[in-house]
Structures are given as C-alpha cells and as structure tokens.
Coordinates of C-alpha atoms and ligand atoms in Angstrom, one line a residue:
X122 CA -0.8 81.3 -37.6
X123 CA 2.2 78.8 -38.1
X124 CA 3.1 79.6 -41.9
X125 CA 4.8 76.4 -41.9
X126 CA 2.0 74.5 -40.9
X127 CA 0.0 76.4 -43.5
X128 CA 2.3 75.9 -46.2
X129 CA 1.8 71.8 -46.1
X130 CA -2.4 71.9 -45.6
X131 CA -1.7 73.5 -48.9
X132 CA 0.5 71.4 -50.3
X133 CA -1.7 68.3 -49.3
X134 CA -4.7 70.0 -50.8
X135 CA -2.6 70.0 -53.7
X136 CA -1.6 66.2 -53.8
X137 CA -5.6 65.7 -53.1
X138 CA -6.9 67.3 -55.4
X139 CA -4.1 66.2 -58.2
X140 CA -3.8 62.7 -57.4
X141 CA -1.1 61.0 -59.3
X142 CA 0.7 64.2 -61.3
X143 CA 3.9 64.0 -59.5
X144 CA 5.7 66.6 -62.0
X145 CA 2.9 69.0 -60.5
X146 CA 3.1 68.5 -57.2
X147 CA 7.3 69.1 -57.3
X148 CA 7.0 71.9 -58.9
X149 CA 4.1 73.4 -56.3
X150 CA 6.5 72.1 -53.6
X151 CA 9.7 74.2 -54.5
X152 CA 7.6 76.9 -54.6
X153 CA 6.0 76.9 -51.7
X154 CA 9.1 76.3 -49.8
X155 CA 10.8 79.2 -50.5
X156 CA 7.4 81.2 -49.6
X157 CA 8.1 81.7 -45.8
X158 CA 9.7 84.4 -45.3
X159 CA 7.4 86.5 -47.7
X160 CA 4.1 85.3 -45.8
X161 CA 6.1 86.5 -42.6
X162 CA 5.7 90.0 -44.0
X163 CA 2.8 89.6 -45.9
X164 CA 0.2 88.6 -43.6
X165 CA -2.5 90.1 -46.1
X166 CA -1.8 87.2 -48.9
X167 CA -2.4 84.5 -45.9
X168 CA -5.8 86.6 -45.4
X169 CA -6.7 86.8 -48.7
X170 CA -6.1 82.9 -49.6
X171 CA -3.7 84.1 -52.3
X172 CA -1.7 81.0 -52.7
X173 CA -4.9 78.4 -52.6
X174 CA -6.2 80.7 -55.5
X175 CA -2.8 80.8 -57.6
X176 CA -2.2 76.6 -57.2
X177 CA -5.7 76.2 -58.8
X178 CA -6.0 76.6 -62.6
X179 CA -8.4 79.1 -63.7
X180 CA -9.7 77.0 -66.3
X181 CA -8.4 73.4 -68.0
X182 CA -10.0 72.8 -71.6
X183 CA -9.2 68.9 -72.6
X184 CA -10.7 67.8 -75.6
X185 CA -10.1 64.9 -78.3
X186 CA -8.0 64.9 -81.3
X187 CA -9.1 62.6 -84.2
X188 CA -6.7 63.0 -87.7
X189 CA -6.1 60.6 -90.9
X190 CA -2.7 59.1 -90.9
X191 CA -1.2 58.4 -94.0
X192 CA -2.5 54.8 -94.4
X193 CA -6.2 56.6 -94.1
X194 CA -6.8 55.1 -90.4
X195 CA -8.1 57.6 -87.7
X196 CA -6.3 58.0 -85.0
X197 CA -7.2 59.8 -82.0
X198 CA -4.9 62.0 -79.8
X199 CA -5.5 64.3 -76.4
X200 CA -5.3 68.1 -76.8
X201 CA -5.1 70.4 -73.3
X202 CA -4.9 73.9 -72.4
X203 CA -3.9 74.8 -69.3
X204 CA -4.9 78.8 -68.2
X205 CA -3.4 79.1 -65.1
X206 CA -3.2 82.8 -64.0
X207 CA -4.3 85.7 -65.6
X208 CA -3.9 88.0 -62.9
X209 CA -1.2 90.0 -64.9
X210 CA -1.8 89.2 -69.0
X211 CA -3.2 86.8 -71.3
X212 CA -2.3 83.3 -70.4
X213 CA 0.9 82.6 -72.0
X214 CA 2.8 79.4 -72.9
X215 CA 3.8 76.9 -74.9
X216 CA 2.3 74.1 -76.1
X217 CA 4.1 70.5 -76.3
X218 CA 3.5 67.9 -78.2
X219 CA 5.0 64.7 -76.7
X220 CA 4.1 60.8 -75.9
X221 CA 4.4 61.8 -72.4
X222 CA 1.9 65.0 -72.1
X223 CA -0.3 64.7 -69.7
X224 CA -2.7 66.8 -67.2
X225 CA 0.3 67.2 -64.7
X226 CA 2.9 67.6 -66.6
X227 CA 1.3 70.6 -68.5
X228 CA 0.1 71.6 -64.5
X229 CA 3.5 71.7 -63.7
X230 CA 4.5 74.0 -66.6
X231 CA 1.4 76.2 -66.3
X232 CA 2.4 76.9 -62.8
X233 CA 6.6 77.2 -63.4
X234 CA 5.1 79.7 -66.4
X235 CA 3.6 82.1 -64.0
X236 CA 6.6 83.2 -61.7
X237 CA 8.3 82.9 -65.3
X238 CA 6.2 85.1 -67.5
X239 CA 6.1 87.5 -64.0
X240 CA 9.7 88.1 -64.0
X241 CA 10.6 88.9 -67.5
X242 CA 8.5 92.3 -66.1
X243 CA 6.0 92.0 -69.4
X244 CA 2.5 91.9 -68.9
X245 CA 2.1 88.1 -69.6
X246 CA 0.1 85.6 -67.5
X247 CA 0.3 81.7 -66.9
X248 CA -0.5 78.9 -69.2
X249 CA 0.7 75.9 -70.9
X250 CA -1.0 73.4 -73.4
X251 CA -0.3 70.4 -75.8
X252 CA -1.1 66.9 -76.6
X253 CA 0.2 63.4 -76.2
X254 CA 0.8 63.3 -80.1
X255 CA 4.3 61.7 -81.3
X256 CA 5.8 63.5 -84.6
X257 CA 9.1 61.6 -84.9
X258 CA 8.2 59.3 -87.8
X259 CA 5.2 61.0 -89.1
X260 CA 4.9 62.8 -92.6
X261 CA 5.2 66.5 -92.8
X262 CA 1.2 65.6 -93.7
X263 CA 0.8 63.7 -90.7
X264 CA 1.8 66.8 -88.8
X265 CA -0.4 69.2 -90.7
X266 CA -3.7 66.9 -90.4
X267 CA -2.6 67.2 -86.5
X268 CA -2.4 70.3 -85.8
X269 CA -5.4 71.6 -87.7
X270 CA -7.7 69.4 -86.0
X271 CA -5.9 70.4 -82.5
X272 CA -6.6 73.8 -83.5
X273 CA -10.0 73.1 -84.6
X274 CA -10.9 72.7 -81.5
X275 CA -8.1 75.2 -79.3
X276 CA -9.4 78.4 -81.3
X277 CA -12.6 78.1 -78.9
X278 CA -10.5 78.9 -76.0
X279 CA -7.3 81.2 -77.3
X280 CA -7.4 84.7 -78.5
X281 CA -4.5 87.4 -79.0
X282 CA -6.2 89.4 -75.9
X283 CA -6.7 86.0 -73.9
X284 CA -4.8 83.2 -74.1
X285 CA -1.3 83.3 -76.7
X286 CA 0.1 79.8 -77.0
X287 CA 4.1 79.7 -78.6
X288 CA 6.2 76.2 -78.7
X289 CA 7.8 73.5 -76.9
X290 CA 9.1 70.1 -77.1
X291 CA 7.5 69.2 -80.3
X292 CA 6.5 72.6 -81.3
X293 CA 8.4 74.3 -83.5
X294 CA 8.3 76.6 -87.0
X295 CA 6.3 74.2 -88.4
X296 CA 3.8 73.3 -86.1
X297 CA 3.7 76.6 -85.3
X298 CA 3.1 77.8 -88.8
X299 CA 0.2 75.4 -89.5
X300 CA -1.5 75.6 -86.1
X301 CA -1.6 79.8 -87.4
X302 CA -2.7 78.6 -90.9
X303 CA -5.7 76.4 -89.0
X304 CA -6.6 79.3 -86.9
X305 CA -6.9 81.9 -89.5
X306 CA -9.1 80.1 -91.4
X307 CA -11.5 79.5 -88.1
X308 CA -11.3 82.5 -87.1
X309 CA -11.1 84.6 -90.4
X310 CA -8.4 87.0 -88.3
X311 CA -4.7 87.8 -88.6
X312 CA -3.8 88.7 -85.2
X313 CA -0.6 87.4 -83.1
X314 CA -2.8 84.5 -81.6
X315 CA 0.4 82.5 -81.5
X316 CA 4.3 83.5 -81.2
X317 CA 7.5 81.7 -83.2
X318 CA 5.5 82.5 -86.1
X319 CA 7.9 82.5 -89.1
X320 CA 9.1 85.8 -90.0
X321 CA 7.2 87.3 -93.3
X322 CA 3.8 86.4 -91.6
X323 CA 4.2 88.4 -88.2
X324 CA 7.2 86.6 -86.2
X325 CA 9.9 88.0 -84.4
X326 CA 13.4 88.3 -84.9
X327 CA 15.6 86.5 -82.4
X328 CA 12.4 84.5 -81.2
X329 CA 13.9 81.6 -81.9
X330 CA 17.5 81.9 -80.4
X331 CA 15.8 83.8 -77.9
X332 CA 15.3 80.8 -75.0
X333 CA 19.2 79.4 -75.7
X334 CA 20.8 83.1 -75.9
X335 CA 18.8 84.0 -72.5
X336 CA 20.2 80.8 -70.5
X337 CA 23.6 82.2 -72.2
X338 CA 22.9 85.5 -70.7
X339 CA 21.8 84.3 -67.7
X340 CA 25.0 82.4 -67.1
X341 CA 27.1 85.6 -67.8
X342 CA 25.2 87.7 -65.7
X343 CA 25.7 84.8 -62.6
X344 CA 29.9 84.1 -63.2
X345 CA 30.2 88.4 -63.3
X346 CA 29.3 88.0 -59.7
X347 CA 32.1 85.9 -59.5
X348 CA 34.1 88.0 -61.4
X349 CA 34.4 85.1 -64.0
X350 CA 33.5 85.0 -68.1
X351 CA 32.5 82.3 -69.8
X352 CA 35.3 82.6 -72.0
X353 CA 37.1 79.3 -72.5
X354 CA 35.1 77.2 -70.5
X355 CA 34.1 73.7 -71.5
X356 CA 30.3 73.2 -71.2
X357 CA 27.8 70.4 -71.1
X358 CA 24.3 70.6 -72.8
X359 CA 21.7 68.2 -73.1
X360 CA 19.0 68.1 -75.8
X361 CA 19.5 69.1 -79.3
X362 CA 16.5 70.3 -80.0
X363 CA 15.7 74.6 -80.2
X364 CA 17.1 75.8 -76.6
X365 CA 20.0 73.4 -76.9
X366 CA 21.2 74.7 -80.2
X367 CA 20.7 78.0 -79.4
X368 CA 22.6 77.9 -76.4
X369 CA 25.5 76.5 -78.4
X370 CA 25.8 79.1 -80.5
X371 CA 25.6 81.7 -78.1
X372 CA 27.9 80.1 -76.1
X373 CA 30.6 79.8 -79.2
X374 CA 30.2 83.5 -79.6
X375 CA 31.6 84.0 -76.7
X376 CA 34.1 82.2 -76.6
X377 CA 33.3 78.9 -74.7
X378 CA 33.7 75.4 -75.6
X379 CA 30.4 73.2 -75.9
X380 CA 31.2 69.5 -75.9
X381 CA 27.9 67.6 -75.7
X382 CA 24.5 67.6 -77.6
X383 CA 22.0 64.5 -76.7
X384 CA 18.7 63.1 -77.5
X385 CA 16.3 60.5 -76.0
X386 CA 18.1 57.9 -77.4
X387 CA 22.4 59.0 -76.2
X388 CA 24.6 61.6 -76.3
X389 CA 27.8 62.9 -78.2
X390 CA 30.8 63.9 -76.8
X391 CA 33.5 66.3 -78.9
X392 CA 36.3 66.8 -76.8
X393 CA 37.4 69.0 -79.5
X394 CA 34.7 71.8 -79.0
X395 CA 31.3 72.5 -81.4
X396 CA 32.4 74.8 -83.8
X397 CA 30.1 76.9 -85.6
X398 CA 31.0 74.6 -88.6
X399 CA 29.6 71.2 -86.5
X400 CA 26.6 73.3 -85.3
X401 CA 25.3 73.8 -88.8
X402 CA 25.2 70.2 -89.1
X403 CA 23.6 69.7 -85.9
X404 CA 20.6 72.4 -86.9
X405 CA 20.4 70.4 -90.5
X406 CA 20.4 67.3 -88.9
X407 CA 17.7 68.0 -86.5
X408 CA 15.2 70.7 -88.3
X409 CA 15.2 69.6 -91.8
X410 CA 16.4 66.0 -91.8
X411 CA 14.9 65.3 -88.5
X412 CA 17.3 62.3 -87.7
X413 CA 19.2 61.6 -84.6
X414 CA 21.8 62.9 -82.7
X415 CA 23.8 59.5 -83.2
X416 CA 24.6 60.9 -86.4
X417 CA 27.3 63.8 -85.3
X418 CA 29.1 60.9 -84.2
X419 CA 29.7 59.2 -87.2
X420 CA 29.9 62.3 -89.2
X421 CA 32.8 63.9 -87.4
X422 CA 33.8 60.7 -85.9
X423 CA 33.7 61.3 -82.2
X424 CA 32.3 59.7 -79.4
X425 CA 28.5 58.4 -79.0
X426 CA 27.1 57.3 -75.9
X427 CA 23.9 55.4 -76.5
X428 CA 21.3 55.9 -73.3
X429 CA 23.3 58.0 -72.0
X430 CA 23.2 61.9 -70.4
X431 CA 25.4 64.3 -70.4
X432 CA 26.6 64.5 -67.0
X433 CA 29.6 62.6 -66.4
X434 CA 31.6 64.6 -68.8
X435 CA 34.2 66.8 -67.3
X436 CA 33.1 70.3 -67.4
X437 CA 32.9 74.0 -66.0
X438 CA 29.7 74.6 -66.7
X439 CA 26.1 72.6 -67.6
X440 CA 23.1 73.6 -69.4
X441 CA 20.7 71.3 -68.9
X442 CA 17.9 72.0 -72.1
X443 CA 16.5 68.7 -72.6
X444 CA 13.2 68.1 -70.1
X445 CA 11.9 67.8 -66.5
X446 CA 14.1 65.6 -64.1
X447 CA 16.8 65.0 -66.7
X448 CA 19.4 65.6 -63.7
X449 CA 19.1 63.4 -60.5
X450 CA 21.3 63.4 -56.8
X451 CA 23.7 61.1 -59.0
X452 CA 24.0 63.3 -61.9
X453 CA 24.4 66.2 -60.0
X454 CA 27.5 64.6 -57.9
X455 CA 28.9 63.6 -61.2
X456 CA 28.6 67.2 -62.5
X457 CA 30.2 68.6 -59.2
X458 CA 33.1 66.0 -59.3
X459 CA 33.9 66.4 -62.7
X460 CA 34.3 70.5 -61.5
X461 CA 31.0 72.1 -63.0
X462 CA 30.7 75.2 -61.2
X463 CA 27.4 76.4 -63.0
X464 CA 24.0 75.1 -64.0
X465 CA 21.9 77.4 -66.3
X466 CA 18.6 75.6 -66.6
X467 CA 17.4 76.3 -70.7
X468 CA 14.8 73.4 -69.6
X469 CA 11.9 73.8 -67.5
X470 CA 12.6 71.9 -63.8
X471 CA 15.0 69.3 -65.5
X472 CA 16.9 69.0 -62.1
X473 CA 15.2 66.9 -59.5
X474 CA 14.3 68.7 -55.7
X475 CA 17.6 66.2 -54.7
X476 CA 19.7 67.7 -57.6
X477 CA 19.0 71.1 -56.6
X478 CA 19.9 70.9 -53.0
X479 CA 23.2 69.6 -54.0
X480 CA 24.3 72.5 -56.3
X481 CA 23.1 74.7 -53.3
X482 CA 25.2 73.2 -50.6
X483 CA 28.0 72.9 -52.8
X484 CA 27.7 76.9 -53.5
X485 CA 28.1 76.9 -57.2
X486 CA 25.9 79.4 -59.5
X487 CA 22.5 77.5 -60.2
X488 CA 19.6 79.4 -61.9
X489 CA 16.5 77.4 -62.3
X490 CA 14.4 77.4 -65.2
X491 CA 11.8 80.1 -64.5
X492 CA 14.3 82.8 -64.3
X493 CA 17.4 81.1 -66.9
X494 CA 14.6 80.2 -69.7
X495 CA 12.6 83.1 -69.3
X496 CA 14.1 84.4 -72.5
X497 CA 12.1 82.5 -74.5
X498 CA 8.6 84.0 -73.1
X499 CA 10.3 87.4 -72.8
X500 CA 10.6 87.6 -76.3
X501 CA 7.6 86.2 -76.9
X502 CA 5.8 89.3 -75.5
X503 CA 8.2 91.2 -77.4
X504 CA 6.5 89.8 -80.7
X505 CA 3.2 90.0 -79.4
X506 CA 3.9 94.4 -78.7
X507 CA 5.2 94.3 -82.3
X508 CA 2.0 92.6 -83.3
X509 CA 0.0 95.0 -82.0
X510 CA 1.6 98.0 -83.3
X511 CA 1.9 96.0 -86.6
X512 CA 5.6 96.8 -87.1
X513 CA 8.9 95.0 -86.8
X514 CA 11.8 95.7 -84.7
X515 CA 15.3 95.0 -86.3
X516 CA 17.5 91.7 -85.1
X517 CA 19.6 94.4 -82.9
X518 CA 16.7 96.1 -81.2
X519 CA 15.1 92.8 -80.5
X520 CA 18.5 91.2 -78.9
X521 CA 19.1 94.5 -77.5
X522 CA 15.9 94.3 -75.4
X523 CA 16.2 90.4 -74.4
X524 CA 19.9 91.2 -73.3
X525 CA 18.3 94.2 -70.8
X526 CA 15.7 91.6 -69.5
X527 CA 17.5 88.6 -68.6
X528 CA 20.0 91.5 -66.7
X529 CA 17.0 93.0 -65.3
X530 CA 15.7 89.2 -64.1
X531 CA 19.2 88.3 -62.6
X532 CA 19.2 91.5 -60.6
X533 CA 15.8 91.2 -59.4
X534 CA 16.4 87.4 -58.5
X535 CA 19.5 88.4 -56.9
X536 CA 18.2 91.4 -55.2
X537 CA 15.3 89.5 -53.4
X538 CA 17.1 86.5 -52.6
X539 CA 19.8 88.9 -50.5
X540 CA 16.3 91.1 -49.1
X541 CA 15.1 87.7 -47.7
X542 CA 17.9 87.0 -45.9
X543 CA 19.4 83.8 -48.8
X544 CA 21.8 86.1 -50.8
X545 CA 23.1 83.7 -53.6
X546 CA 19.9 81.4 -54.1
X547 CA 18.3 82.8 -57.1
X548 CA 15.6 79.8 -56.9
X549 CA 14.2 82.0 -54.0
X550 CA 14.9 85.1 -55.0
X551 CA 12.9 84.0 -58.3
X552 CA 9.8 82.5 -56.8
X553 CA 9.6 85.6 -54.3
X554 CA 10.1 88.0 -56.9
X555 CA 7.9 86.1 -59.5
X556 CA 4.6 85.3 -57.0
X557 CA 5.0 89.2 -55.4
X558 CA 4.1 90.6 -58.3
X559 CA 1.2 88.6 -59.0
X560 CA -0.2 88.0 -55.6
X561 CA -0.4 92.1 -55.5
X562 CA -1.9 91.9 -58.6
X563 CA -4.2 89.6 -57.0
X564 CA -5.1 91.2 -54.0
X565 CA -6.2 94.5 -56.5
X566 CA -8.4 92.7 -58.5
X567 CA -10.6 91.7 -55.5
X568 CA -11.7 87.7 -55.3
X569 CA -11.8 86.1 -59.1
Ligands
LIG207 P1 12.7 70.6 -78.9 O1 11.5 69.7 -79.2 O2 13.2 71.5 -79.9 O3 13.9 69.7 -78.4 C1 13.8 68.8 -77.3 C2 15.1 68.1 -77.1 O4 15.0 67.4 -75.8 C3 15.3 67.0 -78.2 O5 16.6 66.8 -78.4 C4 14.7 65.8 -77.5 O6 15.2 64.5 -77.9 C5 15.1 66.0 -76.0 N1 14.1 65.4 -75.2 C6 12.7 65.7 -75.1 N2 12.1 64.9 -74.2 C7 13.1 64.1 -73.8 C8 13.0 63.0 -72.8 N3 11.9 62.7 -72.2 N4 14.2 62.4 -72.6 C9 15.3 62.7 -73.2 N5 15.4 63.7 -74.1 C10 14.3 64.4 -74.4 O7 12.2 71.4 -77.5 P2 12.8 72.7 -77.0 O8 14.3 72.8 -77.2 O9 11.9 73.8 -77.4 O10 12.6 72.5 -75.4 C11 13.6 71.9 -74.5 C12 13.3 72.3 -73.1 O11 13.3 73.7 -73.0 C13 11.9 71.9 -72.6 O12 12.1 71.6 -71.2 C14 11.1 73.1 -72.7 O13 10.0 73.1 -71.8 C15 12.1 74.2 -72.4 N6 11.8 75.5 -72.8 C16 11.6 75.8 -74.2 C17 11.4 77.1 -74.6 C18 11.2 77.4 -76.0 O14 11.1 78.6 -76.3 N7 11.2 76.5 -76.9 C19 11.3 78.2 -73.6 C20 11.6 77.8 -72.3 C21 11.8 76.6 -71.9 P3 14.3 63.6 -78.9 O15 14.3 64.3 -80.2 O16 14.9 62.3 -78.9 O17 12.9 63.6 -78.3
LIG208 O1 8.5 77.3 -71.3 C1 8.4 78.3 -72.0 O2 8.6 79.4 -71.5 C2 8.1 78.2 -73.4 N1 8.0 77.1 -74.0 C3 7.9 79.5 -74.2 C4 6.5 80.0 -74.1 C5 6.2 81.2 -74.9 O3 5.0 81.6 -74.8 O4 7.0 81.7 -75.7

C-alpha cells in the first residue's frame, strides 16, 4: 500500500468527521506527516488500523454548566472532557478554562497530550478538558460557584485510576483547589483525582515550576548539542501566566537574560533584563492581584507595546508559553532576523505548520511543545506515585527526577529523529518516539 496515500484518507476522515475544528485537524496533520517512515517498517500498525483508532477519542463527555453570578443571575457555561487514549495510563491532562474552549481545541490538546504524556516514559494516557468559562473579572466567589458545579458534573467521568485532570490556561492553585474541594465532597474520597493540588493537601513540590523549568531544561539539553549554554543570552517569552513565569526564573538562574513577558492585551519589553527582583512583581501582579501585564511597564518604567507579541524583539532565544498559533511565517522571520537561534515551546502548538517549517529550514534548535512542555505532565505523574504511596518527596528529589526526564525525552527525541534518517528534527523524533510506544501498546491489548 502507498503509505502516503494512506496517510491523507486518514487525514480526510479526520477533517470529515471534525468538521470545522481547525486547531484539531493541525495538530492530527503534523503528526501524521512525520509518520512515514515508521509505517515503512511497521507494516503491522497499517494492519491493525492503529492510527484510525488513536485519531478517534475514546470517549467525549460535554455537559452544561449553570452557576449564580454575583448579581444572583444564572448563567450557563460548557464543560468537556476529552479521554483520548488510554492505551498506556489513566487519561491525563489539563483542563482550560477560556472564552475560546471548544470541542477542537480541547481535540487538539487531547491528541498533542498523548505523544506528550508517552514520552515523559510515565505510565500516563491522553486527555484534556475544560469549559468556555471567562475568570478575568469574576469574584474569587464567581470562581468557586464555577468550578463546583463543573465538577458536579466531571466527577461522573474522572477517577484517580481513570481519568486525572491538572491545569491550564485558566486553571491554576485555585481552581484547582476548589474543583478538589467539590470532588471530595461528591465523592466522599481523598485520592489524587486531580494534580497542582496545593501543598499540605497532597500536591507536589516543583509542580508548579515544573512546565517552565522543563522548557528551561529542554533548551539546555538542545544548545549542549551545540556546544552552547544559555548563559548570557537574551530571551523572548510570551505569556505571563504559570509556564511563562516559570521559565523566567529558571532562565535567570542560569544565567540568561529574559526581556519580555506579554498578555492578550501587549507586551513589555526590559532591555535591562528580568531580575529576580521584577519577577516577584510580575507573580504578584498576576496571581494575587490578577491585573495586567501593562502594569510592569509603568512600574519599572519600560517599554509597553499594546496588541503586540513578542517577536520582533532582538533575541537569541524564544520561548513561546502563551497559546496555540501565537507565532505565524511572519513572526517566525522576525524571530530569525532579529538572530533567535532557539525556540523552546512551554505552550502547546503555539507555532503555526508555516512557522515551524521556517525554524527547520533555517536549522536552528526548535523543540515543539509535546516534548519541551512535557515537564508539566511529567511531574504530574510524579505527584500522582507520591499519592499513591501517600508520602512526599523533598523539592530536590522532585527537581532531581524532572531534570533526568526532560534529559531522558531530548535523547529519545534526538535518538529517533537520527534512526529515521532526520537527525536534528526533534518534532519527528518526538511524534515517532511518542506514537511507538503507544501503538505497541495498542497492538497488545488486542482491538478496544
Ligand atoms: P495561564 O492561564 O497561567 O497563563 C496564560 C497566559 O497566556 C496569560 O498571560 C494569558 O494572557 C496568555 N494567553 C492565553 N490565551 C491567550 C490568547 N488567546 N492570546 C494571547 N495571550 C493569551 O496558563 P499556563 O501558563 O498554564 O499555560 C500557557 C500555555 O502552556 C498553554 O498553551 C498551555 O496549554 C501550556 N501548558 C501548560 C502547562 C501547565 O502545566 N500549566 C503544561 C504544558 C503546557 P491573559 O491573562 O491576557 O489571558
Ligand atoms: O498541557 C499540559 O501538559 C498540561 N496542561 C499539564 C497536564 C497535567 O496533567 O499536568
């Protein structure tokens, strides 16, 4: 059979049968493509219809959210739950809670999470969840009323052997902390059916730098290849949110110079650096006061660009931590002429099919999301072991362990890529070494 001609009847039963979730379809697409070559020597997951299996969810639970705002009016909200794969775990993912969630978006992020969770080598399968609910101007009340309705209803579906949801845009300790509260009370149980729980109810250590420090990690790991460090070199991020102040302070640590944090509304640019001094305010700002970005500007009186990105600031190295398709073909040739030489995606797909294919040509060290944020999810399942065991690791052990898997992911990324014949191009070597894994898993579990 003609594996390329097989690759796009897939891909078209994919745009059929999704019709009008572009996010979704993307990120089927850069999957597929790099699929060739491990077909060619594979013919058994062509036999076994492996890939029209994995690009179906297993199951999709969408169900209505009613709450009281303030004023006493009910408003009603969509809640989802993607479970994707759970060839090789409990579904695992975040939730988001964002204006723009919808079925493909959260289809996108459910599939990106299985190659993810696969590659952190933890026994972790694909899923992703959330709602279209806004939280920027609602009262900490607001929130609380939210999420214990949403998880009225999600504690049907989730379970600390089945399905573990965690954060994401718009989920954070405090969302994460009352969705727990709502769930205990359903369910009359205190297991780890949810991660980023705070820290003297079952959380982890380093859970929370954990996605930032990894895209950190990840960038070391790719400029050692080079013989480079990360030492003294200016760096871009976008977002200002968890990853993106994260990252920061990881990247101060060692030694780099972060110049930008943005928001949906602009960005800031610091010529000066973020200190550890600025980041402080910058993790006041945005998780107690909950203000905007804008701010930084007229607190340390530097530059604010309102509606803008990142991306035409001069800069050796970008870490894009914001959301999908947040870097475009004109972005990314802004980036390369201003001399970026790296891209460490803490986001999930936030550069655009076009964007990608211009970091490749130009040969610089791009890791995508699914291997570059996998730190997140890594530690994750690290809190979920230490849930099970009911016991705590120290901040060392825990940053210890991350540190050894984001190596572990780079060299398996790298590893593939060079055994199918692309050395450099850790977006194939992550989607072959990610799907392996859980197509063989697949194949052993017979036809579910
Ligand atoms: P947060 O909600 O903490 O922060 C999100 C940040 O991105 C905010 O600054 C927000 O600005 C900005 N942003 C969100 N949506 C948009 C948009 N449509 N346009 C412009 N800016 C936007 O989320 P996280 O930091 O947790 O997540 C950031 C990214 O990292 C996401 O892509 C997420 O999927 C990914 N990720 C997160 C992980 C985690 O552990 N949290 C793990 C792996 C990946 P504003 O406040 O104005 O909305
Ligand atoms: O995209 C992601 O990997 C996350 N939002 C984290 C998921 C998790 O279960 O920790």
């Amino acid at each position: 059979m003609n594996i390329q001609n097989y690759l796009s009847s897939i891909m078209d039963q994919v745009v059929r049968r999704n019709l009008g979730e572009p996010e979704f379809h993307q990120a089927v697409g850069e999957v597929l493509e790099s699929l060739e070559p491990v077909l060619k020597r594979r013919p058994e997951f062509v036999e076994a219809s492996i890939l029209e299996r994995l690009v179906e969810p297993e199951r999709q639970i969408i169900f209505r959210v009613p709450w009281v705002d303030d004023k006493g009016k009910v408003q009603v909200n969509r809640g989802f739950r993607i479970q994707f794969s759970s060839a090789i775990g409990p579904y695992k993912g975040g939730l988001r809670f964002h204006p723009s969630v919808n079925a493909g978006i959260l289809k996108f992020l459910g599939f990106e999470q299985i190659f993810k969770n696969s590659l952190t080598s933890l026994p972790m399968g694909g899923g992703k969840g959330g709602a279209d609910f806004d939280s920027k101007g609602k009262s900490d009340l607001e929130v609380m009323r939210f999420c214990q309705s949403f998880m009225t209803e999600l504690s049907k579906h989730i379970g600390a052997n089945s399905d573990v949801p965690a954060g994401d845009i718009g989920v954070g300790g405090r969302e994460i902390g009352y969705l727990f509260g709502q769930y205990k009370r359903q369910r009359d149980e205190f297991t780890g059916v949810l991660t980023g729980k705070s820290l003297n109810w079952g959380g982890s250590l380093i859970r929370p730098e954990a996605t930032g420090y990894g895209a950190v990690y990840f960038a070391v790991d790719m400029l050692a290849t080079r013989g480079e460090s990360l030492e003294g070199k200016r760096c871009v991020i976008s977002g200002s949110g968890n990853v993106s102040q994260y990252t920061a302070e990881k990247l101060i640590e060692l030694g780099a110079v972060p110049v930008t944090f943005s928001d949906s509304d602009g960005t800031i640019y610091d010529p000066a650096g973020i200190d550890r001094e600025k980041l402080a305010f910058v993790m006041h700002l945005k998780n107690v006061r909950r203000g905007r970005i804008r701010e930084y500007a007229e607190h340390f009186k530097t530059e604010y660009r309102p509606g803008a990105t990142p991306w035409d600031v001069a800069c050796d190295c970008a870490f894009p931590s914001a959301t999908q398709n947040e870097v475009d073909a004109g972005d990314a040739k802004r980036l390369l002429e201003g001399g970026c030489r790296l891209v460490s995606e803490g986001a999930n797909m936030p550069s655009t099919p076009e964007a990608v294919e211009l970091f490749q040509q130009a040969k610089i060290l791009y890791g995508p999301g699914k291997a570059a944020n996998a730190g997140g999810v890594a530690t994750s399942g690290l809190e979920m072991s230490q849930n099970s065991m009911r016991l705590n690791w120290g901040r060392e052990e825990v940053d210890a362990r991350l540190r050894e898997i984001m190596r572990n992911i780079h060299r398996n990324c790298s590893e593939t890529a060079e055994l199918y014949g692309s050395p450099g191009n850790y977006v194939v070597g992550a989607n072959i070494a990610g799907f392996t894994k859980v197509a063989e898993a697949m194949l052993d579990q017979g036809v579910v």
